[in-house]
Coordinates of C-alpha atoms in Angstrom, one line a residue:
M1 CA -28.8 30.9 -55.3
D2 CA -26.9 31.7 -52.1
V3 CA -26.4 28.9 -49.7
V4 CA -26.4 29.6 -45.9
S5 CA -24.3 27.3 -43.8
G6 CA -25.9 25.5 -40.8
E7 CA -23.8 27.6 -38.4
Q8 CA -24.9 30.9 -39.9
Y9 CA -28.5 29.7 -39.8
R10 CA -28.3 28.7 -36.1
Y11 CA -26.6 32.0 -35.3
A12 CA -29.3 34.0 -37.1
L13 CA -32.0 31.9 -35.4
T14 CA -30.5 32.5 -32.0
N15 CA -30.3 36.3 -32.5
F16 CA -33.9 36.3 -33.7
A17 CA -35.0 34.5 -30.6
I18 CA -33.0 36.9 -28.3
E19 CA -34.5 39.9 -30.1
E20 CA -38.0 38.5 -29.9
Q21 CA -37.5 37.8 -26.1
R22 CA -36.3 41.4 -25.7
R23 CA -39.3 42.8 -27.5
Q24 CA -41.6 40.8 -25.4
L25 CA -40.0 42.0 -22.2
E26 CA -40.2 45.6 -23.3
E27 CA -43.9 45.1 -24.1
Q28 CA -44.5 43.5 -20.8
E29 CA -42.8 46.4 -19.0
K30 CA -44.8 48.8 -21.0
Q31 CA -48.1 47.1 -20.1
T32 CA -47.0 46.9 -16.4
A33 CA -46.3 50.7 -16.4
L34 CA -49.7 51.4 -18.0
L35 CA -51.4 49.2 -15.4
R36 CA -49.6 50.9 -12.5
A37 CA -50.6 54.3 -13.9
R38 CA -54.2 53.2 -14.3
I39 CA -54.2 51.9 -10.7
A40 CA -52.7 55.1 -9.4
L41 CA -55.4 57.1 -11.2
L42 CA -58.2 54.9 -9.8
E43 CA -56.7 55.2 -6.3
G44 CA -56.3 58.9 -6.6
T45 CA -52.5 58.7 -6.0
A46 CA -51.4 59.7 -9.5
T47 CA -48.8 62.4 -9.5
D48 CA -47.0 64.7 -11.9
P49 CA -44.2 62.6 -13.5
S50 CA -41.8 65.4 -12.9
A51 CA -42.5 65.2 -9.1
Q52 CA -42.2 61.4 -8.7
T53 CA -40.4 60.1 -5.7
S54 CA -36.8 59.3 -6.6
V55 CA -35.1 56.1 -5.6
K56 CA -31.7 56.0 -3.9
Q57 CA -29.1 53.3 -4.5
G58 CA -29.8 50.0 -2.8
G59 CA -33.5 50.2 -3.5
S60 CA -34.3 52.5 -0.6
S61 CA -36.9 55.1 -1.6
V62 CA -37.1 58.6 -0.2
D63 CA -40.2 57.7 1.9
D64 CA -38.0 55.4 3.9
F65 CA -36.7 58.6 5.7
S66 CA -40.2 59.3 6.9
I67 CA -40.5 55.7 8.1
K68 CA -37.3 56.0 10.1
N69 CA -38.5 59.2 11.7
A70 CA -41.8 57.7 12.7
A71 CA -40.0 54.6 14.1
S72 CA -37.8 56.8 16.2
Q73 CA -40.8 58.6 17.7
L74 CA -42.4 55.2 18.6
E75 CA -39.1 54.1 20.0
R76 CA -38.9 57.1 22.3
L77 CA -42.4 56.5 23.5
L78 CA -41.6 52.9 24.4
N79 CA -38.4 53.8 26.2
R80 CA -40.1 56.5 28.2
W81 CA -42.7 54.0 29.4
A82 CA -40.1 51.4 30.4
A83 CA -38.1 54.1 32.2
D84 CA -41.3 55.1 34.2
V85 CA -41.8 51.4 35.2
V86 CA -38.3 51.2 36.6
R87 CA -38.5 54.6 38.3
T88 CA -41.6 53.5 40.3
P89 CA -41.7 49.7 40.1
P90 CA -45.0 48.1 41.1
A91 CA -43.0 45.0 42.3
S92 CA -39.4 44.1 42.8
L93 CA -37.2 44.6 39.8
S94 CA -36.3 40.9 39.8
D95 CA -39.9 39.8 39.7
I96 CA -40.6 42.2 36.8
Y97 CA -37.6 40.9 35.0
L98 CA -38.5 37.3 35.4
A99 CA -42.1 37.9 34.4
A100 CA -41.0 39.6 31.2
L101 CA -38.5 36.8 30.5
A102 CA -41.1 34.1 31.1
D103 CA -43.4 35.7 28.5
I104 CA -40.6 36.1 26.0
T105 CA -39.0 32.7 26.3
G106 CA -41.9 30.7 27.7
A107 CA -40.0 29.6 30.8
V108 CA -38.8 31.2 34.1
S109 CA -35.0 30.9 34.6
Y110 CA -33.7 32.1 38.0
D111 CA -30.2 31.4 36.7
A112 CA -30.6 34.6 34.6
L113 CA -30.4 36.7 37.7
A114 CA -27.3 37.8 39.5
P115 CA -27.1 37.3 43.3
D116 CA -28.1 40.9 43.8
G117 CA -31.1 40.6 41.6
A118 CA -32.0 42.4 38.3
S119 CA -30.6 45.8 37.8
P120 CA -32.6 48.8 36.5
I121 CA -31.0 48.7 33.1
Q122 CA -31.7 45.0 32.7
V123 CA -35.4 45.5 33.6
Q124 CA -35.8 48.6 31.4
N125 CA -34.4 46.8 28.4
I126 CA -36.2 43.5 28.9
L127 CA -39.5 45.5 29.0
R128 CA -38.6 47.2 25.7
H129 CA -37.8 43.8 24.3
A130 CA -41.2 42.4 25.4
L131 CA -43.1 45.3 23.9
S132 CA -41.0 45.2 20.7
E133 CA -42.0 41.6 20.1
L134 CA -45.6 42.4 20.7
I135 CA -45.5 45.4 18.3
S136 CA -43.7 43.3 15.7
T137 CA -45.8 40.1 15.7
E138 CA -49.3 41.5 16.6
I139 CA -49.3 44.9 14.9
V140 CA -46.7 45.5 12.2
N141 CA -46.7 42.0 10.7
V142 CA -50.5 41.8 10.7
L143 CA -52.9 43.8 8.6
M144 CA -54.9 45.5 11.4
V145 CA -58.2 46.0 9.5
T146 CA -60.8 45.0 12.0
N147 CA -61.2 44.6 15.8
S148 CA -61.1 40.8 15.3
A149 CA -57.7 39.2 15.7
E150 CA -58.8 36.1 13.8
A151 CA -60.1 38.2 10.9
N152 CA -56.9 40.2 10.7
V153 CA -54.8 37.0 10.6
Q154 CA -57.0 35.7 7.7
L155 CA -56.6 39.0 5.8
T156 CA -52.9 38.9 6.3
R157 CA -52.7 35.4 4.8
I158 CA -54.8 36.5 1.8
H159 CA -52.4 39.4 1.2
E160 CA -49.4 37.0 1.3
H161 CA -51.1 34.7 -1.1
L162 CA -51.8 37.5 -3.5
F163 CA -48.3 38.9 -3.2
S164 CA -46.8 35.5 -4.1
R165 CA -48.8 35.5 -7.4
N166 CA -48.9 39.2 -8.4
P167 CA -47.3 42.0 -6.2
V168 CA -49.1 44.8 -8.1
V169 CA -52.5 43.2 -7.4
A170 CA -51.5 42.5 -3.8
G171 CA -50.5 46.2 -3.3
V172 CA -53.8 47.5 -4.7
W173 CA -55.8 45.0 -2.6
R174 CA -53.8 45.9 0.6
R175 CA -54.2 49.6 0.2
Q176 CA -57.9 49.4 -0.6
T177 CA -58.5 47.0 2.3
L178 CA -56.7 49.3 4.7
S179 CA -58.7 52.3 3.5
A180 CA -61.7 50.7 5.2
A181 CA -59.8 49.7 8.4
V182 CA -60.9 50.8 11.9
E183 CA -59.4 54.1 13.1
T184 CA -58.2 52.7 16.4
C185 CA -57.9 49.3 18.0
S186 CA -60.7 48.5 20.5
P187 CA -59.9 48.2 24.2
E188 CA -61.1 44.6 24.0
L189 CA -58.7 43.7 21.2
T190 CA -55.8 45.4 23.1
A191 CA -56.6 43.6 26.3
S192 CA -56.9 40.3 24.4
V193 CA -53.5 40.8 22.8
L194 CA -51.8 41.6 26.1
E195 CA -53.4 38.7 27.8
E196 CA -52.3 36.3 25.1
Q197 CA -48.7 37.6 24.6
L198 CA -47.7 39.1 28.0
P199 CA -49.9 37.4 30.6
T200 CA -47.2 37.1 33.3
L201 CA -45.8 40.6 32.9
V202 CA -49.2 42.3 32.9
K203 CA -50.0 40.8 36.3
R204 CA -46.8 42.4 37.7
L205 CA -47.1 45.8 36.1
G206 CA -50.1 47.1 38.1
D207 CA -51.1 50.6 37.1
H208 CA -48.2 50.8 34.6
T209 CA -50.3 48.5 32.3
R210 CA -52.3 51.6 31.5
G211 CA -49.3 53.0 29.7
I212 CA -49.2 50.2 27.2
P213 CA -52.4 51.0 25.1
P214 CA -51.1 54.4 24.0
I215 CA -47.9 52.7 22.8
L216 CA -49.9 50.1 20.8
A217 CA -52.1 52.9 19.4
S218 CA -49.0 54.7 18.2
A219 CA -47.7 51.4 16.8
Y220 CA -51.0 50.9 15.0
T221 CA -50.7 54.3 13.3
F222 CA -47.1 53.4 12.4
S223 CA -48.3 50.1 10.9
R224 CA -51.0 51.8 8.8
M225 CA -48.4 54.3 7.5
L226 CA -46.2 51.3 6.4
H227 CA -48.9 49.3 4.7
G228 CA -51.4 51.8 3.6
S229 CA -49.3 53.9 1.2
P230 CA -47.8 52.8 -2.2
S231 CA -44.3 51.4 -1.8
T232 CA -41.9 50.3 -4.5
G233 CA -38.7 48.4 -4.1
G234 CA -38.7 45.4 -6.4
P235 CA -37.4 45.0 -9.9
G236 CA -38.9 47.5 -12.3
G237 CA -40.6 49.4 -9.5
A238 CA -42.7 46.4 -8.5
D239 CA -44.8 46.7 -5.3
A240 CA -43.2 45.9 -2.0
F241 CA -44.4 45.7 1.6
Y242 CA -42.8 46.0 5.1
R243 CA -42.2 43.4 7.8
S244 CA -40.8 43.8 11.2
F245 CA -38.3 41.6 13.0
V246 CA -36.9 41.2 16.5
P247 CA -33.6 39.3 17.0
E248 CA -34.0 36.7 19.7
I249 CA -32.3 37.0 23.1
G250 CA -29.1 35.0 23.0
S251 CA -28.9 34.9 19.2
Q252 CA -25.8 35.9 17.2
L253 CA -25.1 39.5 16.4
F254 CA -25.5 40.2 12.6
P255 CA -24.2 43.7 11.8
R256 CA -26.4 44.0 8.7
Q257 CA -29.5 43.4 10.8
I258 CA -28.7 45.0 14.1
E259 CA -27.5 48.3 15.5
L260 CA -25.9 48.3 18.9
V261 CA -27.2 51.0 21.3
R262 CA -24.1 50.6 23.4
R263 CA -20.5 49.6 22.7
C264 CA -19.8 45.9 22.6
L265 CA -16.5 45.4 24.3
R266 CA -16.4 41.7 23.5
S267 CA -16.8 42.3 19.7
E268 CA -14.1 45.0 19.8
Q269 CA -11.8 42.5 21.3
G270 CA -12.6 39.9 18.7
E271 CA -14.7 37.7 21.0
V272 CA -18.2 36.4 20.2
D273 CA -21.1 38.2 21.8
R274 CA -24.8 37.7 21.5
V275 CA -28.1 39.6 21.7
G276 CA -28.9 40.7 25.3
T277 CA -32.2 42.4 24.4
T278 CA -33.8 44.0 21.4
V279 CA -35.0 47.5 22.4
F280 CA -36.8 48.2 19.2
P281 CA -37.7 46.1 16.1
G282 CA -36.0 46.3 12.8
L283 CA -37.8 46.7 9.4
V284 CA -37.3 45.0 6.1
K285 CA -38.9 45.8 2.7
V286 CA -40.1 42.6 1.0
S287 CA -40.3 42.5 -2.8
R288 CA -40.6 39.7 -5.3
G289 CA -37.5 38.3 -7.1
S290 CA -36.9 39.3 -10.7
A291 CA -37.5 35.7 -12.0
D292 CA -40.6 33.6 -11.8
G293 CA -40.5 31.3 -8.8
Q294 CA -37.7 33.2 -7.1
D295 CA -38.0 33.8 -3.4
N296 CA -38.9 37.1 -1.9
V297 CA -36.1 39.6 -1.5
Q298 CA -35.8 41.3 1.8
T299 CA -34.0 44.6 2.1
V300 CA -33.2 46.0 5.6
V301 CA -34.7 49.5 5.9
R302 CA -34.0 50.0 9.6
R303 CA -31.8 47.8 11.6
A304 CA -33.1 46.4 14.9
Q305 CA -31.8 48.4 18.0
V306 CA -30.0 45.9 20.2
M307 CA -28.1 45.8 23.4
C308 CA -25.5 43.0 23.6
E309 CA -25.1 40.7 26.5
C310 CA -21.8 42.2 27.7
A311 CA -23.4 45.7 27.9
L312 CA -26.6 44.5 29.4
Y313 CA -24.8 42.5 32.2
A314 CA -22.0 44.9 32.8
G315 CA -20.6 44.3 36.3
V316 CA -22.3 40.9 36.5
D317 CA -20.4 37.6 36.5
M318 CA -21.1 36.5 32.9
S319 CA -20.2 32.9 33.7
M320 CA -23.7 32.7 35.2
Q321 CA -25.4 33.5 31.9

């Protein structure tokens, strides 16, 4: 009778446990793939395997290119409106600038103005920042399903809860819920959002306020495109969703999160510079970590478009800022 040493026994037992764990993981992946295929069939999104969307390095899927193009179109629309306001201002540029700054920061600071008042470039970019925050917090980061702001917030919380437990289920729920969403935001909801987020600025804009609803309508279409279609980006092709972010005025410049729309002379000289305004939000793809209990993983899909302080206040005594 052969005798097996304790060390050999423990080695064999360890290998058996590892092999059993590997087999369980393979079975789990197989069941997940079958579930996703069944879900795609039920949703009517099943495709020929030979025509599946490929995934680039870094977890960025091909559909991200379409997202970037749509974001660029919305950005041009926003910039055109801000330029129109500056071209035919309904009030003094300084008053418009301070109104936007008050809504963004919650306080009016006359120290932010140069002796000659706000310049056109400062006003144009602070307007873009104000609308960027509105689009980010009230449209892209909220599931716009109904014309009730409170109901939309509750639906967004439900999605976040589902996502924390099972991203696949959350993805199915999100797409099915958005399939029954309103086609457009009601004028009442738009007016309510503007009154809540930009009350001071709206009073200064006069007739230019009429140019905001078309921008928000375009942002709503953009948001539905982000949240209403299948998106993968997590481990094993797990479901992911998108969130928007707007770097705060005066915050540090993080190259991985921001893209400067103008040269930053301070940074080129090795000096510290900060965010002057964010002219368009950035986008991140949120996916679950590979391990249970691991925090969500955020991958930057499109960096926020930012103008640094030195470019925004070019020609102004920066000691005043």
